[in-house]
XYZ file of C-alpha atoms in Angstrom:
672
model
C 51.654 43.121 12.920
C 50.290 43.038 9.391
C 48.276 46.190 9.953
C 50.649 49.069 10.773
C 47.766 51.131 12.110
C 47.774 48.931 15.234
C 51.404 49.741 16.021
C 50.803 53.096 17.792
C 48.220 51.422 20.040
C 50.616 48.582 20.844
C 53.378 51.070 21.661
C 51.037 53.070 23.872
C 50.477 49.976 25.987
C 54.193 49.788 26.724
C 55.022 53.490 27.029
C 52.676 56.148 28.408
C 52.245 59.130 26.039
C 54.108 61.457 28.427
C 57.283 59.389 28.133
C 57.072 58.393 24.434
C 56.934 61.694 22.547
C 56.360 60.974 18.884
C 53.760 61.046 16.123
C 52.787 58.392 13.602
C 54.119 60.207 10.550
C 57.585 60.957 11.868
C 58.007 57.511 13.462
C 56.690 55.318 10.637
C 57.828 57.318 7.603
C 61.042 59.007 8.805
C 62.649 56.740 11.436
C 66.161 57.751 10.383
C 65.492 61.270 11.555
C 65.531 60.076 15.140
C 68.746 59.627 17.041
C 70.321 56.236 17.639
C 68.752 55.806 21.080
C 65.242 56.378 19.694
C 65.810 53.837 16.936
C 67.159 51.327 19.464
C 64.144 51.810 21.694
C 61.781 51.566 18.728
C 63.388 48.345 17.453
C 63.257 46.784 20.912
C 59.594 47.629 21.360
C 58.826 46.459 17.801
C 60.435 43.104 18.601
C 58.270 42.779 21.702
C 55.154 43.664 19.686
C 56.071 41.041 17.064
C 56.453 38.452 19.824
C 53.012 39.345 21.098
C 51.534 39.076 17.571
C 52.939 35.541 17.286
C 51.372 34.577 20.624
C 54.561 35.123 22.639
C 56.092 31.784 21.651
C 59.576 32.964 22.584
C 58.492 34.074 26.041
C 58.245 31.532 28.824
C 54.750 32.003 30.238
C 53.584 31.486 33.787
C 50.098 30.025 33.909
C 49.342 31.928 37.120
C 50.063 35.329 35.581
C 47.437 37.562 34.031
C 47.545 37.510 30.227
C 45.942 40.188 28.128
C 45.902 43.936 27.697
C 47.662 45.312 30.768
C 46.316 48.764 30.098
C 43.068 47.333 31.456
C 44.381 47.090 35.027
C 42.618 49.209 37.654
C 43.892 50.734 40.880
C 41.760 50.498 44.038
C 42.754 52.912 46.841
C 41.717 52.137 50.436
C 42.602 55.123 52.684
C 43.627 54.936 56.324
C 42.254 56.211 59.617
C 40.858 59.779 59.412
C 41.815 59.965 55.707
C 38.300 60.260 54.264
C 36.126 63.361 54.216
C 32.916 63.213 56.230
C 29.950 65.399 55.259
C 26.885 66.416 57.260
C 23.641 64.642 56.444
C 21.347 66.776 58.576
C 20.648 70.390 59.499
C 22.070 71.723 62.744
C 21.537 75.267 63.963
C 24.637 76.482 65.791
C 23.896 79.328 68.237
C 26.161 82.351 68.540
C 27.682 81.749 65.101
C 26.424 82.154 61.511
C 28.155 78.914 60.478
C 25.415 76.301 60.723
C 25.689 72.734 59.455
C 23.574 71.884 56.429
C 23.395 68.684 54.357
C 26.643 67.966 52.450
C 28.601 70.543 54.458
C 32.123 69.363 55.171
C 32.542 68.105 58.735
C 35.846 66.239 58.545
C 37.668 68.350 58.011
C 36.437 71.940 58.128
C 38.796 73.900 60.364
C 36.759 77.088 60.019
C 33.691 75.542 61.653
C 35.877 73.642 64.077
C 37.302 76.928 65.342
C 34.041 78.877 65.403
C 31.484 76.192 66.334
C 33.356 73.440 68.109
C 30.280 72.188 70.008
C 28.277 71.762 66.803
C 31.241 70.143 65.087
C 31.580 67.737 68.002
C 27.920 66.692 67.677
C 28.410 65.917 63.987
C 31.492 63.796 64.702
C 30.685 61.855 67.878
C 29.012 58.425 67.907
C 27.153 56.541 70.590
C 29.815 54.291 72.161
C 27.430 51.337 72.598
C 25.482 51.109 69.347
C 27.627 53.362 67.100
C 24.691 55.535 66.044
C 24.879 59.254 65.281
C 24.206 62.091 67.682
C 20.447 62.857 67.856
C 21.003 66.360 66.451
C 23.495 65.663 63.669
C 24.735 62.819 61.511
C 27.691 62.554 59.135
C 28.464 60.217 56.279
C 31.626 59.582 54.226
C 32.041 61.394 50.931
C 32.545 59.419 47.735
C 35.004 59.481 44.853
C 38.644 60.477 44.594
C 37.944 63.974 45.939
C 37.046 62.414 49.299
C 40.626 61.242 49.886
C 42.837 63.780 48.105
C 42.488 66.769 50.456
C 40.649 66.635 53.761
C 40.338 70.425 54.062
C 40.766 72.020 50.611
C 41.947 75.595 50.585
C 44.884 77.826 49.758
C 46.340 77.554 53.282
C 44.815 74.401 54.735
C 45.007 72.261 51.573
C 48.735 71.430 51.655
C 48.479 70.620 55.372
C 45.642 68.132 54.867
C 46.762 66.601 51.579
C 46.676 62.802 51.629
C 46.502 61.106 48.222
C 46.797 64.172 45.978
C 50.448 63.586 45.051
C 49.645 59.951 44.304
C 46.983 61.018 41.794
C 49.344 63.550 40.221
C 51.743 60.714 39.422
C 48.923 58.734 37.841
C 47.937 61.676 35.656
C 51.539 62.448 34.707
C 52.153 58.901 33.524
C 49.027 58.836 31.409
C 46.801 56.565 33.512
C 43.144 56.833 32.511
C 40.670 58.531 34.845
C 38.460 55.470 35.229
C 41.493 53.303 36.061
C 41.808 54.742 39.584
C 38.976 54.069 42.020
C 38.779 55.282 45.614
C 36.727 53.335 48.137
C 36.222 55.770 51.057
C 34.542 54.553 54.221
C 33.402 55.841 57.588
C 36.650 55.345 59.489
C 34.839 55.807 62.827
C 33.049 52.449 62.602
C 34.085 48.915 63.491
C 34.174 46.363 60.636
C 30.818 44.812 61.503
C 29.141 48.230 61.636
C 30.670 49.160 58.271
C 28.826 46.243 56.724
C 25.706 46.515 58.855
C 25.077 50.227 58.266
C 26.696 50.947 54.889
C 27.044 47.502 53.247
C 30.640 48.575 52.704
C 32.101 45.137 51.963
C 29.278 44.264 49.570
C 29.991 47.520 47.754
C 33.736 46.822 47.753
C 33.134 43.435 46.150
C 30.985 45.110 43.499
C 33.738 47.686 42.950
C 36.221 44.962 42.028
C 33.687 43.259 39.778
C 32.699 46.534 38.108
C 36.354 47.415 37.476
C 36.854 44.037 35.808
C 33.839 44.551 33.540
C 34.678 48.174 32.802
C 38.349 47.737 31.941
C 38.629 44.020 31.295
C 41.443 43.284 33.741
C 42.104 42.704 37.461
C 42.816 45.421 39.987
C 45.838 46.519 41.992
C 45.015 47.324 45.626
C 46.765 50.218 47.369
C 45.951 50.379 51.083
C 47.460 52.704 53.672
C 47.549 52.290 57.462
C 44.132 51.165 58.759
C 43.032 50.645 55.164
C 45.033 47.423 55.328
C 42.926 46.267 58.291
C 39.835 47.005 56.222
C 41.169 45.009 53.271
C 42.143 42.084 55.496
C 38.638 41.953 56.944
C 37.202 42.137 53.431
C 39.198 39.068 52.383
C 37.850 37.095 55.348
C 34.315 38.366 54.775
C 34.612 37.353 51.130
C 35.709 33.851 52.146
C 32.338 33.399 53.865
C 30.419 35.128 51.071
C 31.720 33.015 48.162
C 31.669 29.265 47.784
C 35.029 27.845 48.980
C 35.959 26.381 45.588
C 35.442 29.782 43.918
C 37.193 31.951 46.535
C 40.760 31.730 45.216
C 39.465 31.817 41.659
C 37.683 35.120 42.410
C 40.826 36.604 43.944
C 43.013 35.608 40.984
C 40.483 37.006 38.565
C 39.880 40.338 40.310
C 43.124 41.199 42.181
C 46.520 41.186 40.483
C 48.621 42.709 43.277
C 48.278 44.093 46.786
C 50.471 46.951 48.041
C 50.246 47.200 51.847
C 51.639 50.637 52.764
C 52.376 51.404 56.430
C 50.241 48.511 57.658
C 49.945 48.212 61.484
C 49.974 44.420 61.236
C 50.158 43.926 65.023
C 48.518 47.208 65.971
C 49.837 50.592 67.042
C 50.589 51.821 70.551
C 49.276 55.259 69.621
C 45.780 53.762 69.636
C 45.921 53.012 73.371
C 47.434 56.435 74.016
C 44.415 57.953 72.271
C 42.087 55.821 74.410
C 43.489 56.965 77.763
C 44.635 60.474 77.062
C 43.554 61.622 73.592
C 45.522 62.481 70.438
C 44.635 65.781 68.752
C 46.520 65.223 65.441
C 47.396 68.921 65.522
C 43.773 70.099 65.609
C 42.839 73.089 67.807
C 40.968 70.959 70.356
C 41.872 69.778 73.838
C 43.149 66.273 74.508
C 40.037 65.632 76.595
C 37.795 66.436 73.624
C 39.944 64.263 71.402
C 39.614 61.409 73.906
C 35.829 61.707 74.025
C 35.701 61.472 70.234
C 38.216 58.646 69.977
C 36.456 56.495 72.557
C 33.123 56.964 70.827
C 34.668 55.543 67.637
C 34.798 51.746 67.803
C 37.454 51.821 65.074
C 39.998 53.037 67.650
C 40.131 49.493 69.051
C 40.774 48.148 65.540
C 44.297 49.574 65.871
C 44.883 48.203 69.385
C 48.246 46.420 69.913
C 47.992 42.637 70.258
C 50.311 39.677 70.638
C 51.683 37.670 67.739
C 51.324 34.501 69.863
C 47.554 34.617 70.417
C 44.989 33.568 67.839
C 41.242 33.162 67.625
C 39.256 30.226 66.331
C 38.940 29.677 62.583
C 35.603 31.261 61.754
C 35.731 29.907 58.203
C 35.854 26.253 59.205
C 33.492 26.777 62.143
C 30.961 28.299 59.764
C 30.918 25.302 57.430
C 30.970 22.752 60.228
C 27.816 24.213 61.733
C 29.506 25.622 64.825
C 28.632 29.192 63.896
C 24.989 28.530 64.682
C 25.817 27.666 68.255
C 26.064 30.456 70.770
C 29.334 29.240 72.172
C 32.007 31.600 73.321
C 34.771 32.400 70.877
C 37.989 30.482 71.448
C 41.023 32.698 72.021
C 44.201 30.792 72.776
C 47.885 31.673 73.113
C 50.955 29.530 72.556
C 53.412 28.644 75.319
C 55.795 31.241 73.913
C 53.419 33.977 75.018
C 53.936 33.100 78.684
C 57.615 32.154 78.412
C 58.766 35.360 76.702
C 58.532 38.926 77.932
C 56.199 41.675 76.754
C 54.238 39.488 74.272
C 57.108 39.810 71.858
C 56.939 43.635 71.854
C 59.911 45.764 72.932
C 58.426 46.509 76.368
C 55.218 46.711 78.399
C 53.000 49.090 76.490
C 51.037 50.564 79.402
C 52.295 51.224 82.941
C 49.576 52.889 84.984
C 49.343 54.003 88.610
C 46.199 52.886 90.447
C 45.244 54.721 93.670
C 45.470 52.559 96.790
C 41.922 53.609 97.798
C 38.954 52.886 95.567
C 36.827 55.758 94.372
C 33.590 54.530 92.817
C 32.607 57.966 91.607
C 33.267 57.942 87.884
C 32.872 61.704 87.555
C 34.613 63.330 90.534
C 34.700 67.063 90.832
C 38.055 68.795 90.913
C 37.798 69.221 94.722
C 36.929 65.556 95.274
C 39.741 64.438 92.999
C 42.280 66.533 94.892
C 41.029 65.189 98.222
C 41.269 61.617 96.936
C 44.839 62.230 95.849
C 45.737 63.711 99.224
C 44.210 60.660 100.957
C 46.217 58.381 98.695
C 49.414 60.241 99.507
C 48.742 59.975 103.228
C 47.758 56.292 103.248
C 50.379 54.914 100.918
C 51.899 54.904 97.472
C 49.723 54.052 94.468
C 50.058 50.648 92.821
C 51.877 50.525 89.470
C 50.335 48.004 87.067
C 51.932 46.999 83.761
C 50.165 45.563 80.726
C 51.476 43.749 77.678
C 49.945 43.755 74.202
C 47.979 40.588 74.992
C 46.512 42.170 78.127
C 45.409 45.167 76.112
C 43.736 43.088 73.409
C 41.881 40.797 75.819
C 40.578 43.705 77.924
C 42.649 43.140 81.081
C 43.646 46.815 81.184
C 40.064 48.091 81.086
C 38.970 45.580 83.725
C 41.782 46.732 86.032
C 40.863 50.430 85.823
C 37.074 50.156 85.570
C 36.666 51.555 89.096
C 38.685 54.649 88.221
C 37.657 55.416 84.657
C 34.112 55.729 83.241
C 35.244 54.810 79.722
C 36.390 51.323 80.731
C 32.869 49.868 80.721
C 32.200 51.277 77.274
C 35.530 50.059 75.895
C 34.952 46.552 77.279
C 31.544 46.487 75.600
C 33.029 47.510 72.230
C 35.929 45.106 72.569
C 33.758 42.066 73.262
C 30.794 42.728 70.990
C 32.548 44.252 67.977
C 35.880 42.406 68.009
C 36.058 39.278 70.169
C 32.574 38.155 69.061
C 32.854 39.369 65.477
C 31.032 36.875 63.213
C 33.716 37.026 60.504
C 36.992 37.115 62.446
C 38.678 38.543 65.509
C 40.732 41.375 63.952
C 42.997 41.498 67.025
C 44.893 38.394 65.903
C 48.092 38.141 63.821
C 47.984 38.331 60.043
C 48.777 35.558 57.632
C 49.898 36.210 54.078
C 46.851 37.188 51.999
C 46.101 34.559 49.307
C 46.913 37.016 46.502
C 49.446 36.320 43.765
C 51.573 39.422 44.302
C 51.970 40.976 47.763
C 54.184 44.001 48.476
C 54.557 45.204 52.078
C 55.959 48.752 52.274
C 56.762 50.880 55.311
C 59.083 53.531 56.702
C 61.781 52.759 59.256
C 64.686 54.172 61.286
C 62.666 56.883 63.030
C 62.202 57.420 66.764
C 58.884 55.743 67.642
C 56.779 55.511 70.794
C 56.444 51.969 72.161
C 55.267 52.445 75.772
C 53.686 54.897 78.222
C 53.474 55.643 81.940
C 50.116 56.988 83.145
C 49.055 58.392 86.492
C 45.896 60.069 87.879
C 45.965 63.757 87.000
C 43.691 64.973 89.798
C 41.296 66.393 87.184
C 37.801 65.155 86.349
C 36.996 62.923 83.387
C 37.972 63.020 80.510
C 41.264 64.528 81.675
C 41.653 62.153 84.631
C 44.874 60.529 83.311
C 48.167 62.169 82.526
C 51.189 60.766 80.701
C 54.139 60.897 83.073
C 56.682 59.275 80.747
C 57.041 57.865 77.233
C 59.310 55.028 76.076
C 60.803 55.311 72.598
C 62.540 52.738 70.447
C 65.802 53.975 68.976
C 68.479 52.118 67.060
C 69.456 49.281 69.403
C 67.976 50.644 72.631
C 64.892 51.853 74.443
C 64.944 55.290 76.050
C 62.485 57.288 78.111
C 61.401 60.832 77.364
C 64.082 62.095 79.742
C 66.770 60.107 77.927
C 67.132 57.271 80.455
C 67.851 53.837 78.968
C 65.012 51.369 79.621
C 65.267 47.593 79.810
C 63.470 45.649 77.132
C 63.717 43.866 73.795
C 65.314 46.621 71.749
C 65.747 45.873 68.061
C 68.322 47.132 65.556
C 65.664 48.942 63.503
C 62.922 51.349 64.599
C 59.489 52.217 63.245
C 58.006 55.132 61.318
C 57.182 57.527 64.220
C 53.626 56.150 64.499
C 53.763 52.346 64.248
C 56.601 50.408 65.965
C 58.902 48.332 63.802
C 57.723 45.142 65.509
C 54.260 45.677 64.014
C 55.307 47.005 60.601
C 57.796 44.210 59.919
C 55.450 41.329 60.760
C 55.012 40.848 57.011
C 58.587 39.530 56.857
C 57.062 36.300 58.157
C 55.378 36.008 54.768
C 58.800 35.576 53.149
C 60.143 32.071 52.547
C 63.366 30.329 53.625
C 65.442 31.949 50.852
C 65.280 35.712 50.395
C 67.077 38.060 48.019
C 68.060 41.353 49.679
C 68.909 44.535 47.781
C 69.805 47.857 49.364
C 69.935 50.927 47.107
C 70.033 54.701 47.659
C 66.669 56.396 47.484
C 67.731 59.266 45.175
C 68.600 58.758 41.509
C 71.855 56.803 41.277
C 74.110 55.081 38.748
C 74.196 51.720 40.537
C 77.620 52.043 42.159
C 76.159 52.061 45.704
C 73.769 49.127 45.334
C 74.320 46.114 47.611
C 72.883 42.680 46.803
C 72.744 39.433 48.776
C 71.107 36.418 47.149
C 69.468 33.416 48.788
C 69.792 34.706 52.341
C 68.489 32.127 54.816
C 65.373 33.177 56.682
C 63.787 31.239 59.522
C 60.034 31.610 59.841
C 59.069 33.633 62.894
C 62.393 35.471 63.113
C 63.330 38.829 61.684
C 65.701 39.168 58.751
C 67.984 42.199 58.664
C 70.152 43.454 55.812
C 73.740 43.327 57.073
C 75.120 45.920 54.685
C 77.210 49.048 55.085
C 75.419 52.338 54.546
C 77.050 55.556 53.484
C 76.554 58.403 55.967
C 73.788 60.932 55.277
C 72.299 58.774 52.526
C 68.773 57.418 52.801
C 68.344 53.900 51.430
C 65.516 51.621 50.478
C 65.940 47.930 51.295
C 64.116 45.271 49.279
C 63.438 41.773 50.648
C 62.106 39.683 47.761
C 60.925 36.090 47.426
C 59.307 34.553 44.331
C 60.277 30.908 44.891
C 58.690 29.796 48.175
C 55.088 29.751 46.904
C 54.639 28.588 43.328
C 53.155 31.309 41.159
C 53.257 33.928 43.912
C 55.605 36.777 44.786
C 56.214 38.417 48.160
C 58.301 41.539 48.723
C 59.018 43.829 51.667
C 60.290 47.385 51.137
C 61.851 49.393 53.972
C 62.250 53.111 53.309
C 64.737 54.906 55.554
C 63.499 57.987 57.431
C 60.009 57.916 55.912
C 57.159 59.071 58.130
C 53.992 56.988 58.492
C 51.575 59.721 57.459
C 53.743 61.074 54.629
C 54.733 57.786 53.006
C 51.904 57.963 50.454
C 53.324 61.327 49.325
C 56.869 59.998 48.982
C 58.269 60.465 45.433
C 60.635 57.530 46.058
C 57.738 55.202 46.830
C 55.809 56.375 43.771
C 58.848 55.873 41.540
C 59.398 52.314 42.772
C 55.705 51.483 42.464
C 55.634 52.803 38.915
C 58.754 50.901 37.864
C 57.534 47.664 39.443
C 54.159 47.897 37.747
C 55.765 48.871 34.425
C 58.132 45.896 34.766
C 55.217 43.544 35.476
C 53.323 44.438 32.310
C 56.258 43.582 30.043
C 55.900 40.089 28.535
C 59.652 39.749 28.087
C 60.685 40.491 31.679
C 63.731 38.434 32.600
C 63.232 38.557 36.375
C 60.302 38.427 38.777
C 61.133 41.836 40.256
C 62.352 45.052 38.716
C 66.121 45.559 38.711
C 67.559 48.013 41.259
C 70.880 48.526 39.427
C 70.169 52.062 38.293
C 67.671 54.818 38.939
C 67.487 57.705 36.499
C 64.937 60.532 36.292
C 61.421 59.539 35.299
C 59.701 62.939 35.392
C 60.575 66.534 34.598
C 60.481 67.171 38.342
C 63.381 64.725 38.787
C 65.706 66.834 36.608
C 67.654 69.625 38.287
C 70.477 72.083 37.597
C 74.022 71.039 38.510
C 75.692 74.309 39.500
C 79.109 72.681 39.732
C 79.026 71.610 36.082
C 76.880 74.539 34.922
C 74.431 72.240 33.168
C 71.460 70.029 33.881
C 72.320 66.945 35.920
C 71.808 63.536 34.335
C 72.658 64.745 30.819
C 71.798 61.300 29.480
C 68.165 61.849 30.410
C 67.733 65.590 31.054
C 68.310 68.682 28.951
C 67.933 72.423 29.342
C 64.654 73.441 27.722
C 63.253 76.798 28.772
C 59.520 77.341 28.896
C 57.778 80.642 29.503
C 57.178 81.053 33.226
C 60.287 79.251 34.499
C 61.750 81.241 37.387
C 64.962 79.279 38.025
C 67.372 77.045 36.143
C 66.143 73.847 37.734
C 62.647 74.362 36.356
C 64.080 74.534 32.838
C 65.741 71.119 33.174
C 63.359 68.630 31.600
C 63.399 65.081 30.330
C 64.791 64.581 26.867
C 62.319 63.596 24.160
C 64.034 60.192 23.897
C 64.138 59.475 27.630
C 61.563 56.688 27.266
C 64.281 54.265 26.213
C 65.712 54.311 29.743
C 62.697 52.248 30.831
C 63.927 49.350 28.706
C 66.576 48.575 31.312
C 63.864 47.656 33.837
C 62.415 44.818 31.753
């Protein structure tokens, strides 16, 4: 550059200030005072800047890639189920307690009011199961901004227990990302997709968020979605297809979205959703399972996470809309392939629900405890109950709720929600398998190799609604087998890999179908490593519709991360799948390993001289002061190439005094 005053700005685009510790005077006037590594890093960056000033003639450009100032990228965070704060939007007088609910009081999640005024809290949380309106005495609405997703229940004790995206934001701050570069898009996670748009205009606002980010910062956005947030983003893409003229749809996506990171996405649903529907899941809150079930079944979003078959699809709403069929009040077409009826369990490991139905019908939806006991005694005398089993397809099409409608009062309500809000959705039927989103860069990330629930056995409990069902057994997927809660091996389609404790592997790994016929596989240790334990297989054949597994030897007691990468199958587009060993579904967004890999991949992408489509996995050194630690065996800081002992007032142990060297920024050059 002819004007040296532009050099610091150009360098700041490549290295965040935290990693590149220097000042203009010492760098421009006294470069020889730096050590050899600093000079090497400076010369390399200077060469890149000179290439940029000449228009990048020496760099082979891809016309589909974003060109410009990459510091203008924005990050859009879409949280998952129950990961957004809800605040009261009415006044509710709670008797027998001084803790009333006033406008803007925290409802989800305020454990103090939950413990002292559970009935009032319930009124502020519950929705009408038919029209999804608020309770007559109290209404709640989602909070806005980043604070709505960082901590659900801030406080000295409760804060760490309810932290969601706080660690994520700490990484952004530590690496010098601007405050207006990260945007949260909270939503009322209790609502179905149509109600989100109907009541809150959520998808209109989300579209404006992308457009505002582009105008504000001048570049496209990177989408980070976790768990059900991926379902929300998928629906948004289909809604947008109907909102924008067809010839401008892909153009809008390329202009506004650079990459999509799908974290812990339940691509084929989660069995925990149906468990919550029949029995209730408390998520560790001090409420009964019956109360949790009442809440869950009033939220239409619970069905959004329902398991469904990969072999059954709905009609194409997009083409029906433009052909004029949408105006007709015809029933939605829902069809399954022959494979659905030829294979077992809808492609899942086993039948998801096995439920005992009494041999005598009891039309009373709300039996008293005495009546329920008498009914059970009559059943025992007259014969054994009937055991019915249901696959994922039979859950998604409502067969389960139709079978138990005489024994459960919630079945009628669930059938109403399922048909009106999902099967007859004007945009799409969300209970159908995903296709690869039409975005240039797609990264699917999830945890694996943890014991995960894949099936349940239910029986009448003898208690009145909502506690009228009891779980008698649970089926788990383990490595290569299915086992019951008692440890008995169960027949089924057991896979070699398991899920993340919440979502089965079958659902998480559906995104492997987005990979092409040739896939590069890399398996590397999760901790910092020198590259000696990295395994690579190039151009591995992958048949569409079948899983692809890394056949590599793992060292004992070492957690790995496996990368499946494809940048050749679709011209101008990249697809990658990351499997993180032993990473829990709810904690994956707090994982330092995930944040490190995300940061390195994004840093690699913004370099104009990158030699490969994906960041190299050959070596992983420390990136933050927190990554440096004291090696007691060698009596010095580990990773001497990057870390040094530098005491600061307030350090209480040796590890805290191990910090990154001032010249550690040059290690990032190896990832270009």
